[in-house]
GROMACS .gro file of C-alpha atoms in nm:
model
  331
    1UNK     CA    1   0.000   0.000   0.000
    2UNK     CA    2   0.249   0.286   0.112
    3UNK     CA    3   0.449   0.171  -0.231
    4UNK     CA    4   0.142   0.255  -0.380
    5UNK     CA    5   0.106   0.591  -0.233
    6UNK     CA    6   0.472   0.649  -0.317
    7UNK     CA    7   0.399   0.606  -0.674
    8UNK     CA    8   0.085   0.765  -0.698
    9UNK     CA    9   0.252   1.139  -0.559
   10UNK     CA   10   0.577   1.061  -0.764
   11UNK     CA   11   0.308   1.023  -1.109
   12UNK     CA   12   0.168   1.346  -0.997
   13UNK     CA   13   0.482   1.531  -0.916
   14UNK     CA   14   0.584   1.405  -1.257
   15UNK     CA   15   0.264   1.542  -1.447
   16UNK     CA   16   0.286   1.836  -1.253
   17UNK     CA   17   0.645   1.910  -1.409
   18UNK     CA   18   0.517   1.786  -1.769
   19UNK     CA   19   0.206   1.990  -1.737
   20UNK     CA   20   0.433   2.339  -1.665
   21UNK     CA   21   0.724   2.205  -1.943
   22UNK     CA   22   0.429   2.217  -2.219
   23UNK     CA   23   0.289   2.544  -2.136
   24UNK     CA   24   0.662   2.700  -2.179
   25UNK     CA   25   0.651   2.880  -2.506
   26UNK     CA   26   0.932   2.722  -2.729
   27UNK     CA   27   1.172   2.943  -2.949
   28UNK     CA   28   1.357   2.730  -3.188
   29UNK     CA   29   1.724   2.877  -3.274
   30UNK     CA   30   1.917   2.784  -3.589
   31UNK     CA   31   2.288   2.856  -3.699
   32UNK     CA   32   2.500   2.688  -3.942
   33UNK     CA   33   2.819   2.654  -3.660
   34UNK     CA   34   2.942   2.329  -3.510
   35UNK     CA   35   2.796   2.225  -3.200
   36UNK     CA   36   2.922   2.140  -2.864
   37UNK     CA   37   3.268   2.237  -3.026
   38UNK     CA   38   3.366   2.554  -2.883
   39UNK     CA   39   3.218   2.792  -3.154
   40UNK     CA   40   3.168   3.150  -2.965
   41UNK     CA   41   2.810   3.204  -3.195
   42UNK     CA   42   2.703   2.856  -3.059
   43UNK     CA   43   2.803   2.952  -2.711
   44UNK     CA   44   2.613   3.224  -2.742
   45UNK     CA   45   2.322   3.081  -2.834
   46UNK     CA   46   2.350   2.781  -2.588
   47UNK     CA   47   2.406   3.074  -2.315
   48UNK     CA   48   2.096   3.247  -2.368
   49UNK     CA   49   1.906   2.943  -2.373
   50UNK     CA   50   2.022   2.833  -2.018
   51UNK     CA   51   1.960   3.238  -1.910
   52UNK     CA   52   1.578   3.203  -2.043
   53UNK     CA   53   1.555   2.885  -1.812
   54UNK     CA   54   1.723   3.009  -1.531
   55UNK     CA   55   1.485   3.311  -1.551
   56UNK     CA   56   1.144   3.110  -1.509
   57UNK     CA   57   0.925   3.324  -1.739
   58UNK     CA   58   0.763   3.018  -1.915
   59UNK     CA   59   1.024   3.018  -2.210
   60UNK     CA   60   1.234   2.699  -2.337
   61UNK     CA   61   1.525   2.744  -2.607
   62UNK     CA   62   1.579   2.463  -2.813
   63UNK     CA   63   1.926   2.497  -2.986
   64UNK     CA   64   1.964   2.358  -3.354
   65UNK     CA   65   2.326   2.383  -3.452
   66UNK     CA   66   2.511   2.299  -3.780
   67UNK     CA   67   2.227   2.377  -4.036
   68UNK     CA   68   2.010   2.087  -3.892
   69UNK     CA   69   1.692   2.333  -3.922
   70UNK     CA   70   1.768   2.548  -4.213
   71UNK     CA   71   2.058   2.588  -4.452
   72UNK     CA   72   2.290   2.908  -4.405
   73UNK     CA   73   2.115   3.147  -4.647
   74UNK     CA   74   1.765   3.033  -4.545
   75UNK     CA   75   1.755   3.140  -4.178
   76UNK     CA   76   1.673   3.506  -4.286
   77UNK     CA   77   1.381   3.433  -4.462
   78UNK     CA   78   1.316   3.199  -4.198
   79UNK     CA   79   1.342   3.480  -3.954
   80UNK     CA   80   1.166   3.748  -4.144
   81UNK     CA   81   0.860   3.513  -4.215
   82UNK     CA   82   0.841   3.393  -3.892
   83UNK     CA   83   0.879   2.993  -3.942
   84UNK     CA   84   1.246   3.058  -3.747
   85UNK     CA   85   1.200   3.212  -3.396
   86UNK     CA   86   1.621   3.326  -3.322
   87UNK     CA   87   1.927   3.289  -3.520
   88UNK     CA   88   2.289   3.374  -3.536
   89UNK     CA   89   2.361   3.494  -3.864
   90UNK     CA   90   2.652   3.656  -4.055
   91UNK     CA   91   2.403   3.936  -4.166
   92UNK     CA   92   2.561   4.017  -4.482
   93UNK     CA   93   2.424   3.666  -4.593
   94UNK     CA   94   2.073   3.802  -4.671
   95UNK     CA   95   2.256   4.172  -4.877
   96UNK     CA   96   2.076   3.998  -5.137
   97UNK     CA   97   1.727   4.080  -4.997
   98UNK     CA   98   1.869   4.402  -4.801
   99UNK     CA   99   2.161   4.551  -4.973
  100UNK     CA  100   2.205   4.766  -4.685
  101UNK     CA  101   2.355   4.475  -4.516
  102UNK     CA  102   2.664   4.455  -4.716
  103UNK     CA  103   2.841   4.745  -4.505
  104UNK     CA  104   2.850   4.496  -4.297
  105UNK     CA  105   3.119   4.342  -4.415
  106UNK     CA  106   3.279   4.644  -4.627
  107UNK     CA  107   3.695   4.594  -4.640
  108UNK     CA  108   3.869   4.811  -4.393
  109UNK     CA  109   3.539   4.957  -4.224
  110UNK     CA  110   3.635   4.783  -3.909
  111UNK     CA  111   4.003   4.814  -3.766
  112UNK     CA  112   3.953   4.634  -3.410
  113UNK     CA  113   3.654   4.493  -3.171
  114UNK     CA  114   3.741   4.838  -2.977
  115UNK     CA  115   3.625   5.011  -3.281
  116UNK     CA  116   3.384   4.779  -3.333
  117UNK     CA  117   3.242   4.831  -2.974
  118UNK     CA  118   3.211   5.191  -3.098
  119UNK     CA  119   3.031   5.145  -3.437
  120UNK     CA  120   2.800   4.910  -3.220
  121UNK     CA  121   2.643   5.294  -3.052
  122UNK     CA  122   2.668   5.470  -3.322
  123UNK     CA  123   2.452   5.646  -3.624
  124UNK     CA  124   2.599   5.362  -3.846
  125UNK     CA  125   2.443   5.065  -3.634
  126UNK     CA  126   2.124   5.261  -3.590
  127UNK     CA  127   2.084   5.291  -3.937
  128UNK     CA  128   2.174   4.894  -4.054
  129UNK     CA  129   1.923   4.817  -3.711
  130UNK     CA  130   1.639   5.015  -3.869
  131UNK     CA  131   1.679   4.777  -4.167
  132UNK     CA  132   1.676   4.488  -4.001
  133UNK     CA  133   1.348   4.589  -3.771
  134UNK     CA  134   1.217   4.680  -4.119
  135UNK     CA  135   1.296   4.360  -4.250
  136UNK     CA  136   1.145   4.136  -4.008
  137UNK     CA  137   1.340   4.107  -3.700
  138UNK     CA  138   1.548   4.240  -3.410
  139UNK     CA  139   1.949   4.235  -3.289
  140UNK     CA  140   1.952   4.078  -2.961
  141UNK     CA  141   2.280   4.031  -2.894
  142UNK     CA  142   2.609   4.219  -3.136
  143UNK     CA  143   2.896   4.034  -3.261
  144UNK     CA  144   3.185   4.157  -3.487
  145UNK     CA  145   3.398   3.881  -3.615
  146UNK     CA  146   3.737   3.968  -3.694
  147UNK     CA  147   3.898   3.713  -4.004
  148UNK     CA  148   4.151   3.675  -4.238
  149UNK     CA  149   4.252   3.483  -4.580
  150UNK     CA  150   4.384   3.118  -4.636
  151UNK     CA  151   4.500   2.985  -4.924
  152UNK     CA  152   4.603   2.643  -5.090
  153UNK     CA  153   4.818   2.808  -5.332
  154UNK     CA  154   4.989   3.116  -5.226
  155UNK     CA  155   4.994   3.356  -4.919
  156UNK     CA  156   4.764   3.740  -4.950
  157UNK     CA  157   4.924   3.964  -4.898
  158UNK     CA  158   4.912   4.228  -5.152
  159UNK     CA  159   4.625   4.256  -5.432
  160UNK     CA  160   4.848   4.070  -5.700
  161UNK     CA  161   4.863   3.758  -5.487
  162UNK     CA  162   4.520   3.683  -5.559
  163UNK     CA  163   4.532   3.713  -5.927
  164UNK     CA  164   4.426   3.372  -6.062
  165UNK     CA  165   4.313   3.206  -5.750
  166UNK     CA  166   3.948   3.060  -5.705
  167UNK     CA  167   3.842   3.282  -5.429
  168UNK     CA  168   3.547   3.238  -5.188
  169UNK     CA  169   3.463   3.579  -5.025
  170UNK     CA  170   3.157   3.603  -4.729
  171UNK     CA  171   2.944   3.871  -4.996
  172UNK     CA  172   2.941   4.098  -5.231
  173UNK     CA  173   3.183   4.384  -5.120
  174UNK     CA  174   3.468   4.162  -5.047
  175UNK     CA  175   3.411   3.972  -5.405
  176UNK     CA  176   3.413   4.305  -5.596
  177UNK     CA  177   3.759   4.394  -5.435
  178UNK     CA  178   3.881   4.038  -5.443
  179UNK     CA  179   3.738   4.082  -5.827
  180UNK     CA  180   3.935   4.340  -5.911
  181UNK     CA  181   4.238   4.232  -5.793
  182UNK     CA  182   4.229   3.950  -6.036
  183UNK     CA  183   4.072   3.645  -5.873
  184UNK     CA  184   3.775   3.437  -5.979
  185UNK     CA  185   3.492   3.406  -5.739
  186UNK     CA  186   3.263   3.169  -5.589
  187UNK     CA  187   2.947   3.247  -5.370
  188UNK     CA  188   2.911   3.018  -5.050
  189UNK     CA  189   2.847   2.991  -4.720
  190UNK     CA  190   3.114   2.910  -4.469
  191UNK     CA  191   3.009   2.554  -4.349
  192UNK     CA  192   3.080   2.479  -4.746
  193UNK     CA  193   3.426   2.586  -4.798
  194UNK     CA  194   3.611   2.280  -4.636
  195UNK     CA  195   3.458   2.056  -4.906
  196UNK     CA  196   3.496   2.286  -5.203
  197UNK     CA  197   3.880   2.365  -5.081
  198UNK     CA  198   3.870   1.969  -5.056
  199UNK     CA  199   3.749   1.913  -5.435
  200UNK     CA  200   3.958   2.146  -5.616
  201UNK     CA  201   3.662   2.421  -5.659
  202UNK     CA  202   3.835   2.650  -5.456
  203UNK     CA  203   4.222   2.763  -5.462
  204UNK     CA  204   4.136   3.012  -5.107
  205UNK     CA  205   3.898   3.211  -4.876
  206UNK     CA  206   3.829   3.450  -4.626
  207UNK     CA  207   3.650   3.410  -4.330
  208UNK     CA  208   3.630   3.473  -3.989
  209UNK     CA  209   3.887   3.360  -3.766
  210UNK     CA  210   3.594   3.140  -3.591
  211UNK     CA  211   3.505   2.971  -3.933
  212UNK     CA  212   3.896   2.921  -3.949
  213UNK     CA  213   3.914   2.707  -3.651
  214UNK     CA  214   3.541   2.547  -3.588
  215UNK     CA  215   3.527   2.432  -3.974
  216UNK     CA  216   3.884   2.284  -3.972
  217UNK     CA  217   4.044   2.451  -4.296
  218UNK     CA  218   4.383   2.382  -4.165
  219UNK     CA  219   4.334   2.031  -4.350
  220UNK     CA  220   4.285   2.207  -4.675
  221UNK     CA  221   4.519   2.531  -4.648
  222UNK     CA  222   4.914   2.551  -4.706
  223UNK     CA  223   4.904   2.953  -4.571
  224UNK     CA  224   4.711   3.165  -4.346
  225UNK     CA  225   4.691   3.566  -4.356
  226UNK     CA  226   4.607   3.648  -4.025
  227UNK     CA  227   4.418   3.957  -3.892
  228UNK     CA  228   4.713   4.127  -3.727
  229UNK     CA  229   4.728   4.460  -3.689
  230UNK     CA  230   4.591   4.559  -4.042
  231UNK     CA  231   4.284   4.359  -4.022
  232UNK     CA  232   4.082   4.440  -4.366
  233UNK     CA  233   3.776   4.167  -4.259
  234UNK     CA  234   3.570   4.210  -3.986
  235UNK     CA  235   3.206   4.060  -4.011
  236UNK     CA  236   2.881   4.115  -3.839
  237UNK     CA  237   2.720   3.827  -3.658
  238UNK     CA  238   2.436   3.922  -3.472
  239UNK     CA  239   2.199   3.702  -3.248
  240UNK     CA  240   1.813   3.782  -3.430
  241UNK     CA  241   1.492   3.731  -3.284
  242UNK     CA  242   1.177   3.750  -3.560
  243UNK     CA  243   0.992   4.041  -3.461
  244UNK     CA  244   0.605   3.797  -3.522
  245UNK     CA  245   0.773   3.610  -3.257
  246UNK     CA  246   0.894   3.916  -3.059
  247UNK     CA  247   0.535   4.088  -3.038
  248UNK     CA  248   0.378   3.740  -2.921
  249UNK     CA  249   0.580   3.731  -2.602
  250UNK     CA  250   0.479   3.888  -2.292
  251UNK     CA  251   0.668   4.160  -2.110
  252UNK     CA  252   0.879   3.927  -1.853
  253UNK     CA  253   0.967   3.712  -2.158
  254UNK     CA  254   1.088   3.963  -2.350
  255UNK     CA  255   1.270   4.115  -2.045
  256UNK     CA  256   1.463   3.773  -1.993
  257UNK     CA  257   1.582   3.784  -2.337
  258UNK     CA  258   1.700   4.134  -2.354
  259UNK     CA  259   1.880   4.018  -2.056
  260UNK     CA  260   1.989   3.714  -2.157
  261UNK     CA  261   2.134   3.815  -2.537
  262UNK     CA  262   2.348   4.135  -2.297
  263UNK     CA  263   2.491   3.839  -2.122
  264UNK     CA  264   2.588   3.616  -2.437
  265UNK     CA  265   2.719   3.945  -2.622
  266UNK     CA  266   2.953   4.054  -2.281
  267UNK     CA  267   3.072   3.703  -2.319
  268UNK     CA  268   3.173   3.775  -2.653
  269UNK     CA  269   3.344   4.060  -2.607
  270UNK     CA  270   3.557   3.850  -2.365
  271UNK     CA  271   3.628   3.574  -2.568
  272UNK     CA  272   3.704   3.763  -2.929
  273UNK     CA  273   4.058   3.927  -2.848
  274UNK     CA  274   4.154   3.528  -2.751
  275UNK     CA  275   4.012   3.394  -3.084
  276UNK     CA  276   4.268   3.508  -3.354
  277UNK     CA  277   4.549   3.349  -3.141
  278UNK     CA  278   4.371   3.070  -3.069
  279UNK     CA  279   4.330   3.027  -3.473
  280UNK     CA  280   4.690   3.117  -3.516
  281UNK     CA  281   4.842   2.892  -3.249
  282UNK     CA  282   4.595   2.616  -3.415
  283UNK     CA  283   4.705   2.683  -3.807
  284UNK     CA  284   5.091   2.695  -3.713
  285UNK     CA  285   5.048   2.312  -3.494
  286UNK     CA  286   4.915   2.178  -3.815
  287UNK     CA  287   5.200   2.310  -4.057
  288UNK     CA  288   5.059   2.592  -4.187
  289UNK     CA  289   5.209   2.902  -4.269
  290UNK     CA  290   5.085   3.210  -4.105
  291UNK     CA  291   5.178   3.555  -4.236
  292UNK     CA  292   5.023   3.886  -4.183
  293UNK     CA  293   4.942   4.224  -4.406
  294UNK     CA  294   5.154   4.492  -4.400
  295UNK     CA  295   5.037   4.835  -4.370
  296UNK     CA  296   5.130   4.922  -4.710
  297UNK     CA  297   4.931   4.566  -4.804
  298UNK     CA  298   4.634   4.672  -4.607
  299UNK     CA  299   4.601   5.009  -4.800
  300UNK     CA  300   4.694   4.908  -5.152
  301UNK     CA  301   4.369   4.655  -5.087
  302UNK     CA  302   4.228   4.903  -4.926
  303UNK     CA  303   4.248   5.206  -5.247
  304UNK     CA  304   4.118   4.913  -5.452
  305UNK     CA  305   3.794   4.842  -5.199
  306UNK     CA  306   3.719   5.260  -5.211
  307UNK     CA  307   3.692   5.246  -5.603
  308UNK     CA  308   3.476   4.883  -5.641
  309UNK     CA  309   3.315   4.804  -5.319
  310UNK     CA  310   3.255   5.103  -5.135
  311UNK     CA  311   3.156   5.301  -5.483
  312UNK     CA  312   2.899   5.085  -5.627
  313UNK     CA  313   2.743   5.072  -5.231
  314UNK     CA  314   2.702   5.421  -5.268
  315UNK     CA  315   2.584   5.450  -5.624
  316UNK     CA  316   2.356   5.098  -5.592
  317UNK     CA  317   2.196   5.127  -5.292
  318UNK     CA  318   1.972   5.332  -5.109
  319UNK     CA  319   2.092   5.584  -4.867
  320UNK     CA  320   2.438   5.367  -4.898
  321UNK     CA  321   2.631   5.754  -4.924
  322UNK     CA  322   2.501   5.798  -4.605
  323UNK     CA  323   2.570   5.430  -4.423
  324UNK     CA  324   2.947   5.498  -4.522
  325UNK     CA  325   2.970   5.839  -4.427
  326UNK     CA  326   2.799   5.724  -4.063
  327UNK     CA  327   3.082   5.450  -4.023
  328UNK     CA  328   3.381   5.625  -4.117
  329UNK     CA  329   3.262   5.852  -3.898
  330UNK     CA  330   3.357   5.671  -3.561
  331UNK     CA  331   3.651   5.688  -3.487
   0.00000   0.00000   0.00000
């Protein structure tokens, strides 16, 4: 009999428990990054989802990693519709619906995460948020990725090192300077390089330094260009919530994930000055060859970005004059 009893209250603490689990409203969050691997953007992610529990405001998290939702360049149209709750996306992935997005990753716009941190409060930021509000969602959490160049071929350094190599660049800007310099270009996400590298399609890259060391293109490369002190590729990765999904959560829900993306973006900014080392220190353990820009490299690249990249932004799209003029602003 008292087993009985037992069993009975342990049944009814369990459906209890089940009973609150299914009324938590579930946000499904999708990024193309390895898993469980040590990826900052999936740490992020994974972060917030523990804050949302920890806060008890009837919201669950559920994590999908490595494109097991949606593919790369589907999550923003994912987001903006709202079949995709959060993301973490490199933003200038969807300048093909937004072409506003591309000065996000414009060569030589960011020099450092310090000046980063700036652009982050600045007209600039407020201008590329107002697209993205416009377009469907909302920046929970910032995240500038700093990145470099690898090649199978030959080290970049200067524009004529390029000339004649297959080149994958992140979007548009960086492929109309890599363009001009002389190399042949191929569109694709990140999470698709190692194979194309691996079948001959591409000769080199640039990516972020995360990309570097999460998708394991040390296998594939014989030389890295590091950021160093003349970075020309910085990228911004923000965390997204779709704003359908936004405006159907209540006030203490909505508080717990302001809070909880503030949290995952100060752990960023703790872990990014770490993450080009780390990517160096991994590249030269695997025999490859890391060199770095010089300054007169970084503005020879630089002269070439100002008459391809950043002109046709400001002839091509709308108020892209004025996006420019906001970022080389800050100082």
């Amino acid at each position: 009999m008292q087993r009985y009893v037992i069993s009975t209250a342990a049944a009814l603490g369990l459906a209890i428990a089940a009973s609150h689990a299914s009324a938590d409203t579930v946000l499904r969050a999708s990024h193309q990054f390895p898993g469980g691997q040590g990826d900052v953007r999936d740490e992020m992610v994974q972060m917030m989802a523990r804050k949302v529990v920890d806060a008890d405001v009837g919201l669950t998290i559920e994590v999908y990693p490595g494109q097991s939702l949606f593919k790369a360049r589907e999550q923003w149209g994912a987001i903006a519709r709202g079949r995709l709750d959060i993301t973490s996306l490199p933003l200038d992935y969807a300048s093909g619906r937004h072409p506003e997005f591309s000065a996000t990753l414009m060569p030589g716009l960011v020099r450092n995460q310090a000046h980063a941190q700036r652009l982050n409060d600045s007209e600039y930021m407020d201008m590329i948020k107002e697209v993205i509000r416009e377009g469907g969602a909302r920046v929970l959490a910032d995240a500038w990725l700093s990145g470099g160049f690898a090649s199978s071929e030959q080290c970049v350094t200067s524009p004529d090192t390029v000339e004649g190599q297959n080149f994958r660049a992140a979007g548009p800007a960086f492929e109309q300077m890599l363009e001009a310099a002389g190399a042949s270009i191929a569109s694709m996400p990140s999470s698709e390089v190692y194979t194309a590298m691996q079948t001959g399609v591409l000769d080199a890259a640039n990516t972020s330094s995360m990309s570097f060391i999460s998708f394991r293109l040390y296998e594939q490369v014989e030389c890295l260009t590091e950021p160093g002190d003349f970075a020309l590729w910085y990228m911004y990765e923000p965390i997204l919530i779709s704003e359908q999904v936004w405006q159907e959560l209540n006030e203490e829900q909505q508080a717990a994930l302001i809070e909880a993306g503030e949290a995952a973006e100060a752990f960023f900014a703790e872990e990014a000055a770490a993450i080009d080392q780390e990517m160096v220190d991994l590249y030269e353990e695997n025999g490859v060859e890391v060199v770095s820009m010089s300054e007169d490299d970084y503005n020879a690249w630089l002269d070439i970005a100002k008459e391809t990249s950043y002109k046709n932004f400001a002839d091509n799209v709308p108020n892209g004059q004025a996006i420019i003029d906001a970022a080389l602003a800050v100082e």
